[in-house]
Amino acid sequence: MGSPNPLWVKSPLLLFRFRGLLIAVITGALLLALASASFPLFVSTTESSTLSEAIAGTTTYGAGVAVVQDGVNIVPTATDRQNGTESFDEKDLLLQNRFADMKGLAPHVATILPPTVTATSAGAPSERPGVRLLYRTDVLSHVHKLEGNGNGVWISDIVASSLDLKVGDRITINSSERSTQTLVGGIYEALYKETVPAPYWINLIRETYAATSSSGPPPTFVLLDEPEMKEITRALGLKSARFMWEFPVREDLTLPEADRLQERFSAFQHEFGDLNSPLGKAFFCVTCRNGTGDFFSLLPTAIGTARKNVTAIRGPVNLLSVAGIIVALTVIASAAVFAMARRRTESALLFAHGTSALVVGAKAALESTIPVVIGTAFGFGVAYGIFSAVGPSGSIDPSAVAAAEKVAAVGIPVAVLLLGVVSAISYLRQSESATATFRKLSRLPWEIVVLAIAGLFWRKVTSGGALVEGGGNSVARPSVFLLLFPIFFIGGTAGLGARALQAPLRRAVRGKRAMRPAPYLALHRLAGTKRLAILLVTAAALSLGILVYAQTVVRSLTT
């Protein structure tokens, strides 16, 4: 077996001997990964941010699930039991189990709300303000406590003032037939005094806040725990109440999570309304006005609002991402051309030995593989870090991270292949016939073609094609002509500008022989590689132009 070819043995690490080339390749791969991975990450954070705003408009409780049964028997009757109807505690446990594996939900809130009763006290026998008994999960954390130790029921400051009650006094609760006494354990500020309803109370807003200024405040709540609720309602002979279970959504919900949650909500609602299903039988209510009760969720509205708003920006963002990919590919191609120019002696020696362009291209691809992988990893990390730290204030969905990883990974073979192809083409210029061909091609004013296409796009824009209407209720969005025109115009103009600078640059080199060696050699090299100079100037101008254009798009969409 012969010894391995040193050309291939050294190739994987050979580029590390040329620091400038190594940095150029890593930078190009970094930009490619950054541009390609940014689109799914940006869309995900924007979707989450927009969804969060939509949820804030309905509150996490409104966007979540509310299962309501009005007029249900507090203690199931024999008929209820015969029909399979379960008690409040049994229903509560059943719902917790059904929603336990639904990701994106916050801890649930259970409520028992009997009809209005009255309250009296020995200190003010003539006063009988209306009150409503209320058991609600963690309710004392959502009221403004004025005084009390919690050993007993909590009453509002309005009732305390009307009945001349203090903490430790006894309050009498009256139904139409019976009365019972209990201890006042605390006093809280009446909820209707708050100017803005708290999200926690959104599904009890009619019972909490006055509908109009002329209608007067509703009866305030007597807050108690579940054992006290059962004891007092039994003593008062109250047989029916409103049962409600709320499962609010998380504030940091992503749009894919919301879609999956909505699918589960729909399946639950279908089973909940089916009287023949186990769930429907458990919640069947003879005394309720609607069979098993009612199911509410504004999550579809929030999802629709978020998707409508995101649709308007997907097009521009996608195009800007493609523009960034084009710039990155230009940088990578420039690095390949620069590599051949930097290693001209090695290239000439390989050509003299009859090495084919295919071998040289494969060798260049092999040399660049490790640097491209390094640059891609850094690019993905930078993209994720940017959108996690300073991007739109929304969560990144795991599916978006996976998509970003996939497109960044696809960039690795693309970058390696491009480096190999461009290196092979640059190597072919060693031959006289290829040199003459390339010289002819380099004289073709490709910038004119690009500017002509830009002019065609401009004509479309000015003739009414700037915006296109979205389907359904979505807003109008920029057309492809409006988005492509600046990119083609900037690229063509930059190319013409770089070509126009060639003659002044050559004159500057001839007239500056007395300058110091380092700047003279740098200027001489730049003037001698005119095609590379045009490519680099075009890429730099396109990068700056896309940055300005992106800021313009952002401000326009914001407006």
mmCIF file of C-alpha atoms in Angstrom, residues 38-345:
data_model
loop_
_atom_site.group_PDB
_atom_site.id
_atom_site.type_symbol
_atom_site.label_atom_id
_atom_site.label_comp_id
_atom_site.label_asym_id
_atom_site.label_seq_id
_atom_site.Cartn_x
_atom_site.Cartn_y
_atom_site.Cartn_z
ATOM 1 C CA SER A 38 -32.273 34.699 12.052
ATOM 2 C CA PHE A 39 -35.495 34.293 10.074
ATOM 3 C CA PRO A 40 -37.105 31.429 12.068
ATOM 4 C CA LEU A 41 -35.825 32.878 15.356
ATOM 5 C CA PHE A 42 -37.104 36.384 14.584
ATOM 6 C CA VAL A 43 -40.466 35.117 13.387
ATOM 7 C CA SER A 44 -40.822 32.986 16.526
ATOM 8 C CA THR A 45 -40.000 35.823 18.929
ATOM 9 C CA THR A 46 -42.258 38.190 16.991
ATOM 10 C CA GLU A 47 -45.106 35.680 17.026
ATOM 11 C CA SER A 48 -44.674 35.202 20.779
ATOM 12 C CA SER A 49 -44.459 38.941 21.404
ATOM 13 C CA THR A 50 -47.538 39.668 19.293
ATOM 14 C CA LEU A 51 -49.430 36.801 20.911
ATOM 15 C CA SER A 52 -48.458 38.106 24.345
ATOM 16 C CA GLU A 53 -49.904 41.499 23.451
ATOM 17 C CA ALA A 54 -53.085 39.867 22.163
ATOM 18 C CA ILE A 55 -53.372 37.784 25.341
ATOM 19 C CA ALA A 56 -52.817 40.906 27.439
ATOM 20 C CA GLY A 57 -55.832 42.434 25.699
ATOM 21 C CA THR A 58 -58.054 39.550 26.796
ATOM 22 C CA THR A 59 -55.993 38.693 29.946
ATOM 23 C CA THR A 60 -54.474 35.285 30.608
ATOM 24 C CA TYR A 61 -57.765 34.241 32.224
ATOM 25 C CA GLY A 62 -59.865 35.344 29.252
ATOM 26 C CA ALA A 63 -57.563 33.587 26.781
ATOM 27 C CA GLY A 64 -57.573 30.457 28.907
ATOM 28 C CA VAL A 65 -60.436 28.063 29.575
ATOM 29 C CA ALA A 66 -63.453 28.843 31.737
ATOM 30 C CA VAL A 67 -65.903 26.024 32.483
ATOM 31 C CA VAL A 68 -69.044 27.489 34.050
ATOM 32 C CA GLN A 69 -72.120 25.830 35.524
ATOM 33 C CA ASP A 70 -74.787 28.236 36.763
ATOM 34 C CA GLY A 71 -77.574 26.977 39.016
ATOM 35 C CA VAL A 72 -75.930 23.656 39.817
ATOM 36 C CA ASN A 73 -76.822 21.829 43.022
ATOM 37 C CA ILE A 74 -74.180 22.448 45.695
ATOM 38 C CA VAL A 75 -74.794 18.950 47.022
ATOM 39 C CA PRO A 76 -75.666 16.473 44.229
ATOM 40 C CA THR A 77 -79.181 15.082 44.603
ATOM 41 C CA ALA A 78 -80.165 11.453 44.134
ATOM 42 C CA THR A 79 -81.258 12.324 40.591
ATOM 43 C CA ASP A 80 -77.887 13.943 39.933
ATOM 44 C CA ARG A 81 -76.088 10.860 41.171
ATOM 45 C CA GLN A 82 -78.346 8.643 39.092
ATOM 46 C CA ASN A 83 -77.401 10.635 35.986
ATOM 47 C CA GLY A 84 -73.688 10.343 36.802
ATOM 48 C CA THR A 85 -73.293 13.951 37.975
ATOM 49 C CA GLU A 86 -70.416 14.401 40.391
ATOM 50 C CA SER A 87 -69.803 16.806 43.275
ATOM 51 C CA PHE A 88 -67.762 20.007 43.068
ATOM 52 C CA ASP A 89 -64.655 18.343 44.477
ATOM 53 C CA GLU A 90 -64.964 15.398 42.109
ATOM 54 C CA LYS A 91 -65.431 17.689 39.124
ATOM 55 C CA ASP A 92 -62.492 19.814 40.229
ATOM 56 C CA LEU A 93 -60.220 16.784 40.414
ATOM 57 C CA LEU A 94 -61.479 15.487 37.065
ATOM 58 C CA LEU A 95 -60.698 18.804 35.344
ATOM 59 C CA GLN A 96 -57.271 19.041 36.926
ATOM 60 C CA ASN A 97 -56.454 15.590 35.579
ATOM 61 C CA ARG A 98 -57.771 16.453 32.100
ATOM 62 C CA PHE A 99 -55.724 19.668 31.877
ATOM 63 C CA ALA A 100 -52.628 18.389 33.702
ATOM 64 C CA ASP A 101 -50.703 17.447 30.523
ATOM 65 C CA MET A 102 -51.668 20.587 28.577
ATOM 66 C CA LYS A 103 -48.475 22.626 28.316
ATOM 67 C CA GLY A 104 -48.862 26.394 28.421
ATOM 68 C CA LEU A 105 -51.391 26.620 31.250
ATOM 69 C CA ALA A 106 -50.956 28.356 34.602
ATOM 70 C CA PRO A 107 -52.379 26.911 37.881
ATOM 71 C CA HIS A 108 -56.161 26.665 37.785
ATOM 72 C CA VAL A 109 -58.682 28.665 39.826
ATOM 73 C CA ALA A 110 -61.906 27.085 41.147
ATOM 74 C CA THR A 111 -64.936 29.126 42.239
ATOM 75 C CA ILE A 112 -68.174 28.572 44.150
ATOM 76 C CA LEU A 113 -70.563 31.537 44.026
ATOM 77 C CA PRO A 114 -74.074 31.161 45.567
ATOM 78 C CA PRO A 115 -76.873 33.716 44.962
ATOM 79 C CA THR A 116 -77.022 37.046 46.799
ATOM 80 C CA VAL A 117 -77.864 36.961 50.510
ATOM 81 C CA THR A 118 -77.914 39.692 53.162
ATOM 82 C CA ALA A 119 -75.748 40.500 56.165
ATOM 83 C CA THR A 120 -76.696 41.990 59.527
ATOM 84 C CA SER A 121 -75.008 42.669 62.849
ATOM 85 C CA ALA A 122 -75.978 43.503 66.399
ATOM 86 C CA GLY A 123 -74.224 46.863 66.082
ATOM 87 C CA ALA A 124 -76.441 48.070 63.197
ATOM 88 C CA PRO A 125 -79.703 46.079 63.298
ATOM 89 C CA SER A 126 -81.464 48.249 60.698
ATOM 90 C CA GLU A 127 -78.855 47.721 57.973
ATOM 91 C CA ARG A 128 -79.117 44.698 55.640
ATOM 92 C CA PRO A 129 -76.592 45.113 52.814
ATOM 93 C CA GLY A 130 -76.585 42.494 50.095
ATOM 94 C CA VAL A 131 -73.522 40.263 49.959
ATOM 95 C CA ARG A 132 -72.376 37.235 47.994
ATOM 96 C CA LEU A 133 -70.542 34.318 49.527
ATOM 97 C CA LEU A 134 -67.446 33.486 47.492
ATOM 98 C CA TYR A 135 -64.972 30.646 47.588
ATOM 99 C CA ARG A 136 -62.195 31.178 45.038
ATOM 100 C CA THR A 137 -58.743 29.656 44.856
ATOM 101 C CA ASP A 138 -56.091 31.928 46.405
ATOM 102 C CA VAL A 139 -58.613 34.776 46.617
ATOM 103 C CA LEU A 140 -56.907 36.571 49.522
ATOM 104 C CA SER A 141 -53.827 37.106 47.363
ATOM 105 C CA HIS A 142 -55.934 39.146 44.939
ATOM 106 C CA VAL A 143 -57.590 41.661 47.264
ATOM 107 C CA HIS A 144 -56.226 44.661 49.113
ATOM 108 C CA LYS A 145 -56.229 43.592 52.754
ATOM 109 C CA LEU A 146 -56.922 46.395 55.221
ATOM 110 C CA GLU A 147 -56.796 44.478 58.490
ATOM 111 C CA GLY A 148 -57.288 40.987 59.869
ATOM 112 C CA ASN A 149 -55.607 37.693 60.671
ATOM 113 C CA GLY A 150 -57.668 35.411 58.456
ATOM 114 C CA ASN A 151 -59.302 33.459 61.306
ATOM 115 C CA GLY A 152 -62.838 33.681 59.898
ATOM 116 C CA VAL A 153 -64.540 35.190 56.849
ATOM 117 C CA TRP A 154 -63.345 38.348 55.128
ATOM 118 C CA ILE A 155 -65.784 41.183 54.432
ATOM 119 C CA SER A 156 -65.400 44.375 52.418
ATOM 120 C CA ASP A 157 -64.763 47.751 54.055
ATOM 121 C CA ILE A 158 -68.183 48.841 52.725
ATOM 122 C CA VAL A 159 -69.998 46.104 54.673
ATOM 123 C CA ALA A 160 -67.781 46.628 57.728
ATOM 124 C CA SER A 161 -68.611 50.344 57.773
ATOM 125 C CA SER A 162 -72.328 49.774 57.117
ATOM 126 C CA LEU A 163 -72.666 47.164 59.881
ATOM 127 C CA ASP A 164 -70.132 48.755 62.254
ATOM 128 C CA LEU A 165 -68.040 45.592 62.321
ATOM 129 C CA LYS A 166 -64.402 45.060 63.271
ATOM 130 C CA VAL A 167 -62.102 42.067 63.059
ATOM 131 C CA GLY A 168 -63.175 39.549 65.692
ATOM 132 C CA ASP A 169 -66.856 40.582 65.652
ATOM 133 C CA ARG A 170 -69.588 38.216 64.552
ATOM 134 C CA ILE A 171 -71.578 38.777 61.362
ATOM 135 C CA THR A 172 -74.975 37.260 60.595
ATOM 136 C CA ILE A 173 -75.608 35.908 57.101
ATOM 137 C CA ASN A 174 -79.284 35.650 56.096
ATOM 138 C CA SER A 175 -80.993 33.734 53.319
ATOM 139 C CA SER A 176 -84.687 34.002 52.563
ATOM 140 C CA GLU A 177 -85.406 31.269 55.134
ATOM 141 C CA ARG A 178 -82.489 30.924 57.562
ATOM 142 C CA SER A 179 -79.627 32.753 59.270
ATOM 143 C CA THR A 180 -76.220 31.781 60.598
ATOM 144 C CA GLN A 181 -73.444 33.581 62.358
ATOM 145 C CA THR A 182 -69.700 33.492 61.705
ATOM 146 C CA LEU A 183 -66.570 35.300 62.809
ATOM 147 C CA VAL A 184 -65.094 38.259 60.910
ATOM 148 C CA GLY A 185 -61.475 37.324 60.274
ATOM 149 C CA GLY A 186 -60.478 40.273 58.085
ATOM 150 C CA ILE A 187 -61.526 43.341 56.109
ATOM 151 C CA TYR A 188 -60.516 44.087 52.522
ATOM 152 C CA GLU A 189 -61.059 47.047 50.218
ATOM 153 C CA ALA A 190 -64.145 46.682 48.009
ATOM 154 C CA LEU A 191 -63.101 45.542 44.556
ATOM 155 C CA TYR A 192 -65.216 48.016 42.609
ATOM 156 C CA LYS A 193 -63.049 50.850 43.952
ATOM 157 C CA GLU A 194 -60.232 49.723 41.636
ATOM 158 C CA THR A 195 -60.105 51.759 38.427
ATOM 159 C CA VAL A 196 -58.820 48.866 36.305
ATOM 160 C CA PRO A 197 -60.161 45.329 36.857
ATOM 161 C CA ALA A 198 -57.426 42.833 37.688
ATOM 162 C CA PRO A 199 -57.102 39.859 35.273
ATOM 163 C CA TYR A 200 -57.892 37.493 38.143
ATOM 164 C CA TRP A 201 -61.440 38.908 38.294
ATOM 165 C CA ILE A 202 -62.111 39.178 34.551
ATOM 166 C CA ASN A 203 -64.613 36.283 34.451
ATOM 167 C CA LEU A 204 -66.489 37.749 37.441
ATOM 168 C CA ILE A 205 -66.418 41.324 36.201
ATOM 169 C CA ARG A 206 -70.222 41.755 36.278
ATOM 170 C CA GLU A 207 -70.345 40.567 39.885
ATOM 171 C CA THR A 208 -67.310 42.649 40.880
ATOM 172 C CA TYR A 209 -67.591 46.028 39.157
ATOM 173 C CA ALA A 210 -70.524 48.332 38.514
ATOM 174 C CA ALA A 211 -71.800 48.142 34.944
ATOM 175 C CA THR A 212 -72.385 51.914 34.805
ATOM 176 C CA SER A 213 -71.900 54.800 37.174
ATOM 177 C CA SER A 214 -75.683 55.110 37.590
ATOM 178 C CA SER A 215 -76.337 51.439 38.365
ATOM 179 C CA GLY A 216 -74.415 51.531 41.615
ATOM 180 C CA PRO A 217 -71.918 48.970 42.889
ATOM 181 C CA PRO A 218 -72.833 45.271 42.989
ATOM 182 C CA PRO A 219 -73.066 43.386 46.312
ATOM 183 C CA THR A 220 -69.591 42.824 47.715
ATOM 184 C CA PHE A 221 -68.150 39.413 48.482
ATOM 185 C CA VAL A 222 -67.849 37.568 51.770
ATOM 186 C CA LEU A 223 -64.644 35.613 51.201
ATOM 187 C CA LEU A 224 -64.312 32.174 52.779
ATOM 188 C CA ASP A 225 -62.574 28.860 52.238
ATOM 189 C CA GLU A 226 -64.250 25.745 50.853
ATOM 190 C CA PRO A 227 -65.116 24.073 54.216
ATOM 191 C CA GLU A 228 -66.673 27.341 55.467
ATOM 192 C CA MET A 229 -68.586 27.692 52.199
ATOM 193 C CA LYS A 230 -70.096 24.216 52.539
ATOM 194 C CA GLU A 231 -70.911 24.764 56.204
ATOM 195 C CA ILE A 232 -72.581 28.169 55.749
ATOM 196 C CA THR A 233 -74.552 27.257 52.593
ATOM 197 C CA ARG A 234 -75.822 24.134 54.366
ATOM 198 C CA ALA A 235 -76.854 26.236 57.392
ATOM 199 C CA LEU A 236 -78.624 28.758 55.134
ATOM 200 C CA GLY A 237 -80.382 26.084 53.104
ATOM 201 C CA LEU A 238 -78.788 27.305 49.843
ATOM 202 C CA LYS A 239 -79.068 24.497 47.301
ATOM 203 C CA SER A 240 -77.675 25.960 44.080
ATOM 204 C CA ALA A 241 -74.667 28.053 43.107
ATOM 205 C CA ARG A 242 -72.395 28.897 40.229
ATOM 206 C CA PHE A 243 -69.442 26.578 39.799
ATOM 207 C CA MET A 244 -66.544 27.824 37.703
ATOM 208 C CA TRP A 245 -63.127 26.433 36.854
ATOM 209 C CA GLU A 246 -60.568 28.621 35.084
ATOM 210 C CA PHE A 247 -57.297 27.487 33.522
ATOM 211 C CA PRO A 248 -55.396 30.630 32.513
ATOM 212 C CA VAL A 249 -52.683 30.474 29.883
ATOM 213 C CA ARG A 250 -49.067 31.422 30.530
ATOM 214 C CA GLU A 251 -47.971 34.910 29.546
ATOM 215 C CA ASP A 252 -44.901 33.584 27.687
ATOM 216 C CA LEU A 253 -46.929 31.309 25.406
ATOM 217 C CA THR A 254 -45.508 30.819 21.904
ATOM 218 C CA LEU A 255 -47.748 30.642 18.843
ATOM 219 C CA PRO A 256 -47.102 26.921 18.121
ATOM 220 C CA GLU A 257 -47.838 26.165 21.778
ATOM 221 C CA ALA A 258 -51.036 28.215 21.512
ATOM 222 C CA ASP A 259 -52.069 26.302 18.374
ATOM 223 C CA ARG A 260 -51.543 22.962 20.104
ATOM 224 C CA LEU A 261 -53.392 24.231 23.156
ATOM 225 C CA GLN A 262 -56.302 25.394 21.024
ATOM 226 C CA GLU A 263 -56.552 21.942 19.432
ATOM 227 C CA ARG A 264 -56.772 20.399 22.895
ATOM 228 C CA PHE A 265 -59.362 22.990 23.946
ATOM 229 C CA SER A 266 -61.513 22.144 20.926
ATOM 230 C CA ALA A 267 -61.328 18.420 21.654
ATOM 231 C CA PHE A 268 -62.215 19.056 25.299
ATOM 232 C CA GLN A 269 -65.128 21.321 24.348
ATOM 233 C CA HIS A 270 -66.531 18.675 22.010
ATOM 234 C CA GLU A 271 -66.352 15.991 24.703
ATOM 235 C CA PHE A 272 -67.620 18.390 27.365
ATOM 236 C CA GLY A 273 -70.778 19.100 25.379
ATOM 237 C CA ASP A 274 -71.428 15.439 24.570
ATOM 238 C CA LEU A 275 -73.868 14.069 27.165
ATOM 239 C CA ASN A 276 -72.921 10.517 26.247
ATOM 240 C CA SER A 277 -69.203 10.983 26.968
ATOM 241 C CA PRO A 278 -67.727 10.308 30.434
ATOM 242 C CA LEU A 279 -66.924 13.998 30.784
ATOM 243 C CA GLY A 280 -70.385 15.083 29.700
ATOM 244 C CA LYS A 281 -72.037 12.677 32.165
ATOM 245 C CA ALA A 282 -69.825 13.870 35.020
ATOM 246 C CA PHE A 283 -70.856 17.476 34.389
ATOM 247 C CA PHE A 284 -74.469 16.866 33.418
ATOM 248 C CA CYS A 285 -76.665 19.263 35.343
ATOM 249 C CA VAL A 286 -80.463 18.889 35.530
ATOM 250 C CA THR A 287 -80.935 22.377 36.993
ATOM 251 C CA CYS A 288 -78.455 24.145 34.674
ATOM 252 C CA ARG A 289 -79.761 26.091 31.736
ATOM 253 C CA ASN A 290 -77.359 24.419 29.326
ATOM 254 C CA GLY A 291 -76.898 20.700 29.948
ATOM 255 C CA THR A 292 -73.319 20.329 31.055
ATOM 256 C CA GLY A 293 -72.736 24.080 31.418
ATOM 257 C CA ASP A 294 -70.746 26.529 29.317
ATOM 258 C CA PHE A 295 -67.223 26.586 27.935
ATOM 259 C CA PHE A 296 -65.420 29.883 27.208
ATOM 260 C CA SER A 297 -62.023 30.680 25.717
ATOM 261 C CA LEU A 298 -60.782 33.737 23.829
ATOM 262 C CA LEU A 299 -57.576 31.994 22.779
ATOM 263 C CA PRO A 300 -58.724 31.642 19.125
ATOM 264 C CA THR A 301 -59.222 35.415 19.016
ATOM 265 C CA ALA A 302 -55.737 36.044 20.426
ATOM 266 C CA ILE A 303 -54.196 33.559 17.982
ATOM 267 C CA GLY A 304 -56.006 35.154 15.045
ATOM 268 C CA THR A 305 -54.833 38.631 16.039
ATOM 269 C CA ALA A 306 -51.222 37.477 16.449
ATOM 270 C CA ARG A 307 -51.177 35.598 13.139
ATOM 271 C CA LYS A 308 -52.724 38.537 11.298
ATOM 272 C CA ASN A 309 -50.062 40.922 12.576
ATOM 273 C CA VAL A 310 -47.159 38.537 11.937
ATOM 274 C CA THR A 311 -48.336 37.883 8.368
ATOM 275 C CA ALA A 312 -47.674 41.528 7.545
ATOM 276 C CA ILE A 313 -43.975 41.260 8.401
ATOM 277 C CA ARG A 314 -43.056 37.737 7.285
ATOM 278 C CA GLY A 315 -42.496 38.822 3.667
ATOM 279 C CA PRO A 316 -40.103 41.714 4.388
ATOM 280 C CA VAL A 317 -38.230 39.753 7.046
ATOM 281 C CA ASN A 318 -37.843 36.733 4.776
ATOM 282 C CA LEU A 319 -36.494 38.900 1.971
ATOM 283 C CA LEU A 320 -34.052 40.659 4.292
ATOM 284 C CA SER A 321 -32.874 37.258 5.462
ATOM 285 C CA VAL A 322 -32.356 36.182 1.831
ATOM 286 C CA ALA A 323 -30.483 39.436 1.190
ATOM 287 C CA GLY A 324 -28.242 38.686 4.159
ATOM 288 C CA ILE A 325 -27.633 35.181 2.794
ATOM 289 C CA ILE A 326 -26.644 36.690 -0.573
ATOM 290 C CA VAL A 327 -24.181 39.008 1.148
ATOM 291 C CA ALA A 328 -22.757 36.082 3.150
ATOM 292 C CA LEU A 329 -22.351 33.983 -0.006
ATOM 293 C CA THR A 330 -20.638 36.949 -1.670
ATOM 294 C CA VAL A 331 -18.216 37.176 1.248
ATOM 295 C CA ILE A 332 -17.528 33.425 1.022
ATOM 296 C CA ALA A 333 -16.938 33.648 -2.734
ATOM 297 C CA SER A 334 -14.655 36.633 -2.162
ATOM 298 C CA ALA A 335 -12.723 34.617 0.408
ATOM 299 C CA ALA A 336 -12.222 31.836 -2.162
ATOM 300 C CA VAL A 337 -10.970 34.313 -4.787
ATOM 301 C CA PHE A 338 -8.738 35.971 -2.225
ATOM 302 C CA ALA A 339 -7.371 32.565 -1.185
ATOM 303 C CA MET A 340 -6.249 31.840 -4.742
ATOM 304 C CA ALA A 341 -4.739 35.296 -5.097
ATOM 305 C CA ARG A 342 -2.969 34.957 -1.738
ATOM 306 C CA ARG A 343 -1.549 31.542 -2.641
ATOM 307 C CA ARG A 344 -0.724 32.342 -6.267
ATOM 308 C CA THR A 345 2.648 30.580 -6.186
#
